[in-house]
């Protein structure tokens, strides 16, 4: 390890568009994690990386240095293969909830270490915490034991995994340096590789409700992450999927859990079922179990059995009624016609403003808050019929949520609705 670097030399190299050496990368990531490189120096370096980019070699080394900053988990003692899924985040993206038990029901263990929501995309842990009694924090031993007994775990990522990323992500959040492909790819992949999954499927979202607004950007992020995973020996593929329209018919916490349970019961919105099955098939293939058809496990109730076991194992009551919000407000359709557009960002912001998400890390979320829409693009509506129902504990939040929905949808004639595919491209 190079002990004779200094932060200014590393910052200046990236400022002047030079490639950083392996030694410089190992040193700066390690020294930042130990507190020897100051936040303002790492902010300058992150901005230089955002502006000037990194080569594949630099991204690989940066990822390895972030993994080396913490512990690595090992699932090799389990009796079945492991596969995980990561989504870059979208509105109404509750797919982890039906997917983890479904893949487990097909014989592949799913260690899904998740986060909380920040901004307009919801967090999986926030959604599950609306289930009475359910707890997100598990020790590594509890995680391993549940993976063996139930086959699926959704829990909070512990502090031991990639601590360099934890520190750097918080800094990027407040310095305008989140949307840099080398930093996003290394952030996501350092956590997934350290987690120890054997196979990984990435759901890279594209559209108004996503980090990546264009297919070209999403493809570059996906290609970078797939290469990082494969170089680390993790069987990795990515699907680019649409996030200009929100998924399903709900965005929020308890409302999304209910929709997920509907999918596990054999119903639910067609797009949620389609994406759940597409990701399940990729996870099974990546883990070497493409002999099983996940559609059968949804239909025969075995995925629902794993869901119930997974919730119970973490203290939750899968039979308890889900919490509901104190206030509801219905938005009627202003005219008759076909829904031609429903904007993911508008719906995500409305759910967030109703209390489903948080503005600062320390804020609490409301379990019952969210938006339910009663029609999707392509559906016919009649003037006056309910289009959205807003849910919140706090009526004062409704006007701001209504403002974010203004201009967020269009009703026109059927001929002007061009359906767009949900799965846009596969990278792997
Ligand atoms: N999610 C992460 O974990 N890291 C990023 O940098 C962006 C999204």
GROMACS .gro file of C-alpha atoms and ligand atoms in nm:
model
  436
    1UNK     CA    1   0.000   0.000   0.000
    2UNK     CA    2   0.132   0.342  -0.084
    3UNK     CA    3   0.189   0.531   0.237
    4UNK     CA    4   0.340   0.834   0.071
    5UNK     CA    5   0.036   0.973  -0.111
    6UNK     CA    6  -0.144   1.284  -0.016
    7UNK     CA    7  -0.501   1.378  -0.090
    8UNK     CA    8  -0.419   1.690  -0.291
    9UNK     CA    9  -0.202   1.490  -0.532
   10UNK     CA   10  -0.487   1.241  -0.591
   11UNK     CA   11  -0.746   1.518  -0.639
   12UNK     CA   12  -0.516   1.706  -0.879
   13UNK     CA   13  -0.457   1.391  -1.086
   14UNK     CA   14  -0.830   1.338  -1.141
   15UNK     CA   15  -0.887   1.712  -1.192
   16UNK     CA   16  -0.627   1.697  -1.472
   17UNK     CA   17  -0.801   1.392  -1.626
   18UNK     CA   18  -0.526   1.145  -1.539
   19UNK     CA   19  -0.600   0.784  -1.443
   20UNK     CA   20  -0.548   0.710  -1.073
   21UNK     CA   21  -0.304   0.429  -0.995
   22UNK     CA   22  -0.415   0.121  -0.796
   23UNK     CA   23  -0.202   0.246  -0.511
   24UNK     CA   24  -0.360   0.591  -0.512
   25UNK     CA   25  -0.711   0.441  -0.510
   26UNK     CA   26  -0.638   0.194  -0.227
   27UNK     CA   27  -0.481   0.473  -0.024
   28UNK     CA   28  -0.749   0.739  -0.072
   29UNK     CA   29  -1.046   0.506  -0.001
   30UNK     CA   30  -0.874   0.356   0.306
   31UNK     CA   31  -0.753   0.689   0.442
   32UNK     CA   32  -1.098   0.848   0.393
   33UNK     CA   33  -1.264   0.564   0.584
   34UNK     CA   34  -1.012   0.605   0.869
   35UNK     CA   35  -1.078   0.980   0.880
   36UNK     CA   36  -0.731   1.076   0.750
   37UNK     CA   37  -0.867   1.232   0.429
   38UNK     CA   38  -1.108   1.516   0.513
   39UNK     CA   39  -1.467   1.538   0.387
   40UNK     CA   40  -1.387   1.849   0.181
   41UNK     CA   41  -1.102   1.663   0.008
   42UNK     CA   42  -1.320   1.361  -0.072
   43UNK     CA   43  -1.595   1.599  -0.196
   44UNK     CA   44  -1.348   1.757  -0.439
   45UNK     CA   45  -1.235   1.414  -0.558
   46UNK     CA   46  -1.596   1.293  -0.600
   47UNK     CA   47  -1.674   1.603  -0.809
   48UNK     CA   48  -1.360   1.547  -1.022
   49UNK     CA   49  -1.474   1.185  -1.078
   50UNK     CA   50  -1.825   1.306  -1.169
   51UNK     CA   51  -1.685   1.551  -1.423
   52UNK     CA   52  -1.394   1.351  -1.566
   53UNK     CA   53  -1.502   0.988  -1.524
   54UNK     CA   54  -1.303   0.675  -1.449
   55UNK     CA   55  -1.170   0.388  -1.659
   56UNK     CA   56  -1.300   0.034  -1.604
   57UNK     CA   57  -0.976  -0.049  -1.423
   58UNK     CA   58  -1.017   0.244  -1.187
   59UNK     CA   59  -1.383   0.156  -1.115
   60UNK     CA   60  -1.288  -0.207  -1.042
   61UNK     CA   61  -1.009  -0.104  -0.807
   62UNK     CA   62  -1.228   0.157  -0.634
   63UNK     CA   63  -1.497  -0.110  -0.578
   64UNK     CA   64  -1.239  -0.355  -0.438
   65UNK     CA   65  -1.106  -0.088  -0.201
   66UNK     CA   66  -1.459  -0.019  -0.073
   67UNK     CA   67  -1.518  -0.394  -0.019
   68UNK     CA   68  -1.186  -0.417   0.168
   69UNK     CA   69  -1.298  -0.139   0.405
   70UNK     CA   70  -1.534  -0.384   0.582
   71UNK     CA   71  -1.638  -0.745   0.631
   72UNK     CA   72  -1.737  -0.997   0.365
   73UNK     CA   73  -2.015  -1.242   0.428
   74UNK     CA   74  -1.999  -1.604   0.320
   75UNK     CA   75  -2.303  -1.812   0.230
   76UNK     CA   76  -2.108  -2.116   0.107
   77UNK     CA   77  -2.224  -2.324   0.407
   78UNK     CA   78  -2.588  -2.308   0.288
   79UNK     CA   79  -2.746  -2.615   0.131
   80UNK     CA   80  -2.876  -2.419  -0.171
   81UNK     CA   81  -2.739  -2.159  -0.411
   82UNK     CA   82  -2.800  -1.787  -0.345
   83UNK     CA   83  -2.928  -1.511  -0.571
   84UNK     CA   84  -3.004  -1.148  -0.496
   85UNK     CA   85  -3.172  -0.866  -0.687
   86UNK     CA   86  -3.094  -0.498  -0.675
   87UNK     CA   87  -3.314  -0.225  -0.818
   88UNK     CA   88  -3.174   0.121  -0.879
   89UNK     CA   89  -3.502   0.252  -0.737
   90UNK     CA   90  -3.838   0.349  -0.873
   91UNK     CA   91  -4.190   0.457  -0.785
   92UNK     CA   92  -4.423   0.179  -0.672
   93UNK     CA   93  -4.130  -0.063  -0.692
   94UNK     CA   94  -4.244  -0.324  -0.444
   95UNK     CA   95  -4.104  -0.612  -0.653
   96UNK     CA   96  -3.863  -0.738  -0.381
   97UNK     CA   97  -4.163  -0.826  -0.163
   98UNK     CA   98  -4.318  -1.092  -0.388
   99UNK     CA   99  -3.986  -1.180  -0.559
  100UNK     CA  100  -3.777  -1.290  -0.258
  101UNK     CA  101  -4.028  -1.551  -0.134
  102UNK     CA  102  -4.105  -1.661  -0.491
  103UNK     CA  103  -3.740  -1.736  -0.575
  104UNK     CA  104  -3.695  -1.910  -0.240
  105UNK     CA  105  -3.998  -2.126  -0.319
  106UNK     CA  106  -3.812  -2.234  -0.635
  107UNK     CA  107  -3.512  -2.361  -0.432
  108UNK     CA  108  -3.271  -2.066  -0.443
  109UNK     CA  109  -3.195  -1.873  -0.121
  110UNK     CA  110  -3.241  -1.495  -0.137
  111UNK     CA  111  -3.033  -1.274   0.097
  112UNK     CA  112  -3.187  -0.934   0.030
  113UNK     CA  113  -3.002  -0.669   0.228
  114UNK     CA  114  -3.203  -0.351   0.176
  115UNK     CA  115  -3.214   0.017   0.258
  116UNK     CA  116  -3.462   0.281   0.355
  117UNK     CA  117  -3.610   0.534   0.117
  118UNK     CA  118  -3.470   0.881   0.072
  119UNK     CA  119  -3.644   1.117  -0.170
  120UNK     CA  120  -3.933   1.016  -0.394
  121UNK     CA  121  -3.848   0.643  -0.432
  122UNK     CA  122  -3.969   0.425  -0.146
  123UNK     CA  123  -3.753   0.200   0.068
  124UNK     CA  124  -3.822  -0.173   0.096
  125UNK     CA  125  -3.759  -0.172   0.473
  126UNK     CA  126  -4.005   0.117   0.522
  127UNK     CA  127  -4.270  -0.082   0.336
  128UNK     CA  128  -4.214  -0.402   0.537
  129UNK     CA  129  -4.214  -0.212   0.866
  130UNK     CA  130  -4.584  -0.143   0.808
  131UNK     CA  131  -4.643  -0.515   0.886
  132UNK     CA  132  -4.725  -0.527   1.261
  133UNK     CA  133  -4.429  -0.660   1.463
  134UNK     CA  134  -4.184  -0.704   1.173
  135UNK     CA  135  -3.823  -0.604   1.246
  136UNK     CA  136  -3.553  -0.515   0.994
  137UNK     CA  137  -3.239  -0.564   1.205
  138UNK     CA  138  -3.089  -0.916   1.209
  139UNK     CA  139  -2.746  -1.031   1.325
  140UNK     CA  140  -2.533  -1.214   1.069
  141UNK     CA  141  -2.605  -1.545   1.251
  142UNK     CA  142  -2.982  -1.482   1.240
  143UNK     CA  143  -2.959  -1.396   0.871
  144UNK     CA  144  -2.775  -1.719   0.791
  145UNK     CA  145  -3.012  -1.931   1.003
  146UNK     CA  146  -3.321  -1.780   0.834
  147UNK     CA  147  -3.172  -1.828   0.489
  148UNK     CA  148  -3.130  -2.198   0.566
  149UNK     CA  149  -3.471  -2.249   0.733
  150UNK     CA  150  -3.701  -2.018   0.529
  151UNK     CA  151  -3.488  -1.947   0.221
  152UNK     CA  152  -3.558  -1.573   0.203
  153UNK     CA  153  -3.452  -1.278   0.417
  154UNK     CA  154  -3.519  -0.909   0.362
  155UNK     CA  155  -3.331  -0.714   0.629
  156UNK     CA  156  -3.121  -0.404   0.693
  157UNK     CA  157  -2.763  -0.414   0.568
  158UNK     CA  158  -2.539  -0.412   0.877
  159UNK     CA  159  -2.276  -0.145   0.940
  160UNK     CA  160  -1.995  -0.390   0.871
  161UNK     CA  161  -2.053  -0.409   0.492
  162UNK     CA  162  -1.853  -0.155   0.287
  163UNK     CA  163  -1.830   0.119   0.555
  164UNK     CA  164  -1.638   0.332   0.303
  165UNK     CA  165  -1.953   0.344   0.090
  166UNK     CA  166  -2.172   0.440   0.383
  167UNK     CA  167  -1.951   0.742   0.453
  168UNK     CA  168  -1.903   0.835   0.089
  169UNK     CA  169  -2.272   0.799  -0.002
  170UNK     CA  170  -2.371   1.039   0.279
  171UNK     CA  171  -2.112   1.288   0.150
  172UNK     CA  172  -2.226   1.253  -0.213
  173UNK     CA  173  -2.584   1.311  -0.105
  174UNK     CA  174  -2.500   1.663   0.019
  175UNK     CA  175  -2.241   1.761  -0.245
  176UNK     CA  176  -2.433   1.703  -0.570
  177UNK     CA  177  -2.216   1.403  -0.661
  178UNK     CA  178  -2.468   1.118  -0.653
  179UNK     CA  179  -2.530   1.089  -1.032
  180UNK     CA  180  -2.181   0.976  -1.140
  181UNK     CA  181  -2.184   0.633  -1.306
  182UNK     CA  182  -1.844   0.519  -1.161
  183UNK     CA  183  -1.959   0.616  -0.811
  184UNK     CA  184  -2.308   0.464  -0.840
  185UNK     CA  185  -2.173   0.138  -0.990
  186UNK     CA  186  -1.899   0.098  -0.727
  187UNK     CA  187  -2.139   0.190  -0.446
  188UNK     CA  188  -2.400  -0.068  -0.540
  189UNK     CA  189  -2.159  -0.344  -0.639
  190UNK     CA  190  -1.927  -0.310  -0.336
  191UNK     CA  191  -2.225  -0.384  -0.109
  192UNK     CA  192  -2.353  -0.672  -0.321
  193UNK     CA  193  -2.013  -0.838  -0.361
  194UNK     CA  194  -1.933  -0.796   0.013
  195UNK     CA  195  -2.273  -0.949   0.092
  196UNK     CA  196  -2.152  -1.273  -0.065
  197UNK     CA  197  -2.437  -1.360  -0.302
  198UNK     CA  198  -2.353  -1.618  -0.569
  199UNK     CA  199  -2.575  -1.461  -0.836
  200UNK     CA  200  -2.711  -1.111  -0.885
  201UNK     CA  201  -2.979  -0.963  -1.108
  202UNK     CA  202  -2.981  -0.585  -1.148
  203UNK     CA  203  -3.302  -0.402  -1.230
  204UNK     CA  204  -3.178  -0.077  -1.381
  205UNK     CA  205  -3.466   0.169  -1.405
  206UNK     CA  206  -3.500   0.413  -1.693
  207UNK     CA  207  -3.735   0.712  -1.714
  208UNK     CA  208  -3.874   1.012  -1.530
  209UNK     CA  209  -3.902   0.831  -1.196
  210UNK     CA  210  -3.544   0.693  -1.208
  211UNK     CA  211  -3.183   0.812  -1.161
  212UNK     CA  212  -3.115   0.731  -1.526
  213UNK     CA  213  -3.340   0.926  -1.758
  214UNK     CA  214  -3.218   0.774  -2.089
  215UNK     CA  215  -3.162   0.419  -2.214
  216UNK     CA  216  -2.802   0.507  -2.310
  217UNK     CA  217  -2.713   0.614  -1.954
  218UNK     CA  218  -2.890   0.314  -1.804
  219UNK     CA  219  -2.708   0.080  -2.043
  220UNK     CA  220  -2.372   0.226  -1.946
  221UNK     CA  221  -2.450   0.186  -1.574
  222UNK     CA  222  -2.576  -0.171  -1.631
  223UNK     CA  223  -2.273  -0.271  -1.840
  224UNK     CA  224  -2.034  -0.129  -1.579
  225UNK     CA  225  -2.207  -0.312  -1.293
  226UNK     CA  226  -2.234  -0.644  -1.481
  227UNK     CA  227  -1.858  -0.632  -1.555
  228UNK     CA  228  -1.778  -0.555  -1.189
  229UNK     CA  229  -1.991  -0.849  -1.071
  230UNK     CA  230  -1.852  -1.094  -1.321
  231UNK     CA  231  -1.491  -0.991  -1.244
  232UNK     CA  232  -1.562  -1.062  -0.877
  233UNK     CA  233  -1.698  -1.411  -0.957
  234UNK     CA  234  -2.067  -1.320  -0.906
  235UNK     CA  235  -2.292  -1.441  -1.188
  236UNK     CA  236  -2.448  -1.104  -1.282
  237UNK     CA  237  -2.705  -0.987  -1.538
  238UNK     CA  238  -2.910  -0.669  -1.570
  239UNK     CA  239  -3.252  -0.582  -1.710
  240UNK     CA  240  -3.323  -0.224  -1.816
  241UNK     CA  241  -3.687  -0.163  -1.722
  242UNK     CA  242  -3.928   0.124  -1.770
  243UNK     CA  243  -3.977   0.376  -1.490
  244UNK     CA  244  -4.156   0.653  -1.676
  245UNK     CA  245  -4.484   0.499  -1.550
  246UNK     CA  246  -4.504   0.387  -1.185
  247UNK     CA  247  -4.533   0.013  -1.117
  248UNK     CA  248  -4.869  -0.140  -1.029
  249UNK     CA  249  -5.149   0.066  -0.877
  250UNK     CA  250  -4.993   0.178  -0.547
  251UNK     CA  251  -4.702   0.386  -0.415
  252UNK     CA  252  -4.646   0.406  -0.040
  253UNK     CA  253  -4.587   0.160   0.243
  254UNK     CA  254  -4.879  -0.057   0.363
  255UNK     CA  255  -5.058  -0.005   0.028
  256UNK     CA  256  -4.759  -0.160  -0.153
  257UNK     CA  257  -4.741  -0.452   0.093
  258UNK     CA  258  -5.109  -0.523   0.023
  259UNK     CA  259  -5.048  -0.520  -0.353
  260UNK     CA  260  -4.755  -0.760  -0.308
  261UNK     CA  261  -4.970  -0.998  -0.105
  262UNK     CA  262  -5.228  -0.982  -0.386
  263UNK     CA  263  -4.956  -1.093  -0.631
  264UNK     CA  264  -4.853  -1.378  -0.401
  265UNK     CA  265  -5.219  -1.481  -0.383
  266UNK     CA  266  -5.226  -1.518  -0.762
  267UNK     CA  267  -5.376  -1.176  -0.847
  268UNK     CA  268  -5.231  -0.824  -0.851
  269UNK     CA  269  -5.160  -0.584  -1.140
  270UNK     CA  270  -5.030  -0.743  -1.462
  271UNK     CA  271  -4.712  -0.530  -1.480
  272UNK     CA  272  -4.606  -0.621  -1.124
  273UNK     CA  273  -4.662  -0.991  -1.201
  274UNK     CA  274  -4.471  -0.960  -1.532
  275UNK     CA  275  -4.166  -0.794  -1.377
  276UNK     CA  276  -4.164  -1.027  -1.074
  277UNK     CA  277  -4.162  -1.331  -1.306
  278UNK     CA  278  -3.901  -1.182  -1.544
  279UNK     CA  279  -3.661  -1.108  -1.255
  280UNK     CA  280  -3.732  -1.446  -1.090
  281UNK     CA  281  -3.645  -1.627  -1.414
  282UNK     CA  282  -3.317  -1.434  -1.442
  283UNK     CA  283  -3.227  -1.505  -1.078
  284UNK     CA  284  -3.301  -1.876  -1.117
  285UNK     CA  285  -3.101  -1.899  -1.439
  286UNK     CA  286  -2.806  -1.710  -1.286
  287UNK     CA  287  -2.813  -1.950  -0.988
  288UNK     CA  288  -2.831  -2.256  -1.218
  289UNK     CA  289  -3.197  -2.347  -1.143
  290UNK     CA  290  -3.375  -2.263  -1.468
  291UNK     CA  291  -3.547  -2.603  -1.455
  292UNK     CA  292  -3.814  -2.451  -1.224
  293UNK     CA  293  -4.094  -2.225  -1.356
  294UNK     CA  294  -4.171  -1.953  -1.100
  295UNK     CA  295  -4.524  -1.904  -1.244
  296UNK     CA  296  -4.611  -2.250  -1.104
  297UNK     CA  297  -4.494  -2.146  -0.755
  298UNK     CA  298  -4.714  -1.836  -0.763
  299UNK     CA  299  -5.012  -2.039  -0.881
  300UNK     CA  300  -4.978  -2.325  -0.628
  301UNK     CA  301  -4.945  -2.098  -0.321
  302UNK     CA  302  -4.592  -2.205  -0.227
  303UNK     CA  303  -4.452  -1.851  -0.272
  304UNK     CA  304  -4.723  -1.726  -0.032
  305UNK     CA  305  -4.621  -1.993   0.221
  306UNK     CA  306  -4.259  -1.865   0.210
  307UNK     CA  307  -4.381  -1.503   0.247
  308UNK     CA  308  -4.572  -1.594   0.564
  309UNK     CA  309  -4.274  -1.784   0.705
  310UNK     CA  310  -4.037  -1.496   0.614
  311UNK     CA  311  -4.257  -1.236   0.789
  312UNK     CA  312  -4.311  -1.454   1.097
  313UNK     CA  313  -3.938  -1.533   1.131
  314UNK     CA  314  -3.872  -1.160   1.174
  315UNK     CA  315  -4.144  -1.110   1.436
  316UNK     CA  316  -4.421  -0.999   1.198
  317UNK     CA  317  -4.779  -1.121   1.191
  318UNK     CA  318  -4.870  -1.204   0.831
  319UNK     CA  319  -5.240  -1.235   0.923
  320UNK     CA  320  -5.270  -0.899   1.102
  321UNK     CA  321  -5.462  -0.622   0.923
  322UNK     CA  322  -5.227  -0.364   0.770
  323UNK     CA  323  -5.238  -0.007   0.904
  324UNK     CA  324  -5.455   0.246   0.721
  325UNK     CA  325  -5.422   0.624   0.704
  326UNK     CA  326  -5.656   0.853   0.899
  327UNK     CA  327  -5.749   1.065   0.595
  328UNK     CA  328  -5.830   0.984   0.234
  329UNK     CA  329  -5.897   1.217  -0.059
  330UNK     CA  330  -6.032   1.110  -0.397
  331UNK     CA  331  -5.928   1.279  -0.724
  332UNK     CA  332  -6.197   1.223  -0.991
  333UNK     CA  333  -6.121   1.193  -1.363
  334UNK     CA  334  -6.169   1.542  -1.515
  335UNK     CA  335  -6.288   1.399  -1.849
  336UNK     CA  336  -6.369   1.071  -2.022
  337UNK     CA  337  -6.118   0.892  -2.246
  338UNK     CA  338  -5.807   0.674  -2.236
  339UNK     CA  339  -5.521   0.736  -1.992
  340UNK     CA  340  -5.229   0.811  -2.224
  341UNK     CA  341  -4.968   0.905  -1.963
  342UNK     CA  342  -4.911   0.860  -1.590
  343UNK     CA  343  -4.582   1.011  -1.475
  344UNK     CA  344  -4.374   0.815  -1.222
  345UNK     CA  345  -4.205   1.121  -1.075
  346UNK     CA  346  -4.537   1.304  -1.018
  347UNK     CA  347  -4.686   1.002  -0.839
  348UNK     CA  348  -4.366   0.942  -0.638
  349UNK     CA  349  -4.356   1.303  -0.521
  350UNK     CA  350  -4.724   1.290  -0.422
  351UNK     CA  351  -4.669   0.975  -0.213
  352UNK     CA  352  -4.364   1.132  -0.054
  353UNK     CA  353  -4.549   1.454   0.030
  354UNK     CA  354  -4.833   1.251   0.186
  355UNK     CA  355  -4.580   1.110   0.437
  356UNK     CA  356  -4.478   0.778   0.276
  357UNK     CA  357  -4.114   0.892   0.242
  358UNK     CA  358  -3.872   1.109   0.435
  359UNK     CA  359  -3.694   1.438   0.363
  360UNK     CA  360  -3.409   1.374   0.610
  361UNK     CA  361  -3.258   1.044   0.720
  362UNK     CA  362  -3.387   1.083   1.076
  363UNK     CA  363  -3.754   1.144   0.977
  364UNK     CA  364  -4.020   0.880   1.046
  365UNK     CA  365  -4.250   0.759   0.767
  366UNK     CA  366  -4.626   0.702   0.792
  367UNK     CA  367  -4.720   0.336   0.743
  368UNK     CA  368  -5.061   0.415   0.593
  369UNK     CA  369  -4.955   0.701   0.362
  370UNK     CA  370  -4.944   0.674  -0.016
  371UNK     CA  371  -5.122   0.704  -0.348
  372UNK     CA  372  -5.352   0.449  -0.508
  373UNK     CA  373  -5.440   0.501  -0.874
  374UNK     CA  374  -5.743   0.330  -1.016
  375UNK     CA  375  -5.642   0.326  -1.383
  376UNK     CA  376  -5.317   0.287  -1.576
  377UNK     CA  377  -5.205   0.403  -1.922
  378UNK     CA  378  -5.423   0.228  -2.178
  379UNK     CA  379  -5.727   0.207  -1.946
  380UNK     CA  380  -6.056   0.381  -2.027
  381UNK     CA  381  -6.198   0.621  -1.769
  382UNK     CA  382  -6.529   0.806  -1.739
  383UNK     CA  383  -6.550   1.167  -1.621
  384UNK     CA  384  -6.606   1.178  -1.244
  385UNK     CA  385  -6.488   0.827  -1.164
  386UNK     CA  386  -6.212   0.801  -0.901
  387UNK     CA  387  -5.869   0.836  -1.064
  388UNK     CA  388  -5.649   0.859  -0.754
  389UNK     CA  389  -5.706   0.807  -0.382
  390UNK     CA  390  -5.458   0.987  -0.157
  391UNK     CA  391  -5.389   0.840   0.189
  392UNK     CA  392  -5.229   1.030   0.479
  393UNK     CA  393  -5.255   1.075   0.856
  394UNK     CA  394  -5.223   1.448   0.811
  395UNK     CA  395  -5.483   1.636   0.598
  396UNK     CA  396  -5.250   1.938   0.571
  397UNK     CA  397  -5.032   1.736   0.336
  398UNK     CA  398  -5.304   1.687   0.075
  399UNK     CA  399  -5.284   2.021  -0.115
  400UNK     CA  400  -4.908   1.982  -0.185
  401UNK     CA  401  -4.963   1.622  -0.299
  402UNK     CA  402  -5.239   1.740  -0.535
  403UNK     CA  403  -5.000   1.999  -0.679
  404UNK     CA  404  -4.746   1.732  -0.767
  405UNK     CA  405  -5.013   1.528  -0.950
  406UNK     CA  406  -5.113   1.830  -1.165
  407UNK     CA  407  -4.980   1.773  -1.515
  408UNK     CA  408  -4.871   1.422  -1.411
  409UNK     CA  409  -5.130   1.242  -1.623
  410UNK     CA  410  -5.314   1.281  -1.952
  411UNK     CA  411  -5.649   1.158  -2.073
  412UNK     CA  412  -5.684   1.143  -2.452
  413UNK     CA  413  -5.809   0.909  -2.722
  414UNK     CA  414  -5.713   0.545  -2.747
  415UNK     CA  415  -5.531   0.602  -3.078
  416UNK     CA  416  -5.277   0.834  -2.913
  417UNK     CA  417  -5.174   0.573  -2.653
  418UNK     CA  418  -4.858   0.389  -2.758
  419UNK     CA  419  -4.786   0.109  -2.508
  420UNK     CA  420  -4.419   0.088  -2.414
  421UNK     CA  421  -4.248  -0.235  -2.309
  422UNK     CA  422  -4.174  -0.288  -1.940
  423UNK     CA  423  -3.851  -0.483  -1.998
  424UNK     CA  424  -3.650  -0.272  -2.243
  425UNK     CA  425  -3.322  -0.461  -2.274
  426UNK     CA  426  -3.108  -0.734  -2.114
  427UNK     CA  427  -2.739  -0.680  -2.040
  428UNK     CA  428  -2.528  -0.979  -1.945
  429LIG     N1  429  -2.776   0.334  -0.460
  429LIG     C1  430  -2.660   0.310  -0.397
  429LIG     O1  431  -2.649   0.221  -0.314
  429LIG     N2  432  -2.555   0.387  -0.429
  429LIG     C2  433  -2.560   0.486  -0.518
  429LIG     O2  434  -2.461   0.550  -0.541
  429LIG     C3  435  -2.682   0.510  -0.582
  429LIG     C4  436  -2.789   0.432  -0.551
   0.00000   0.00000   0.00000
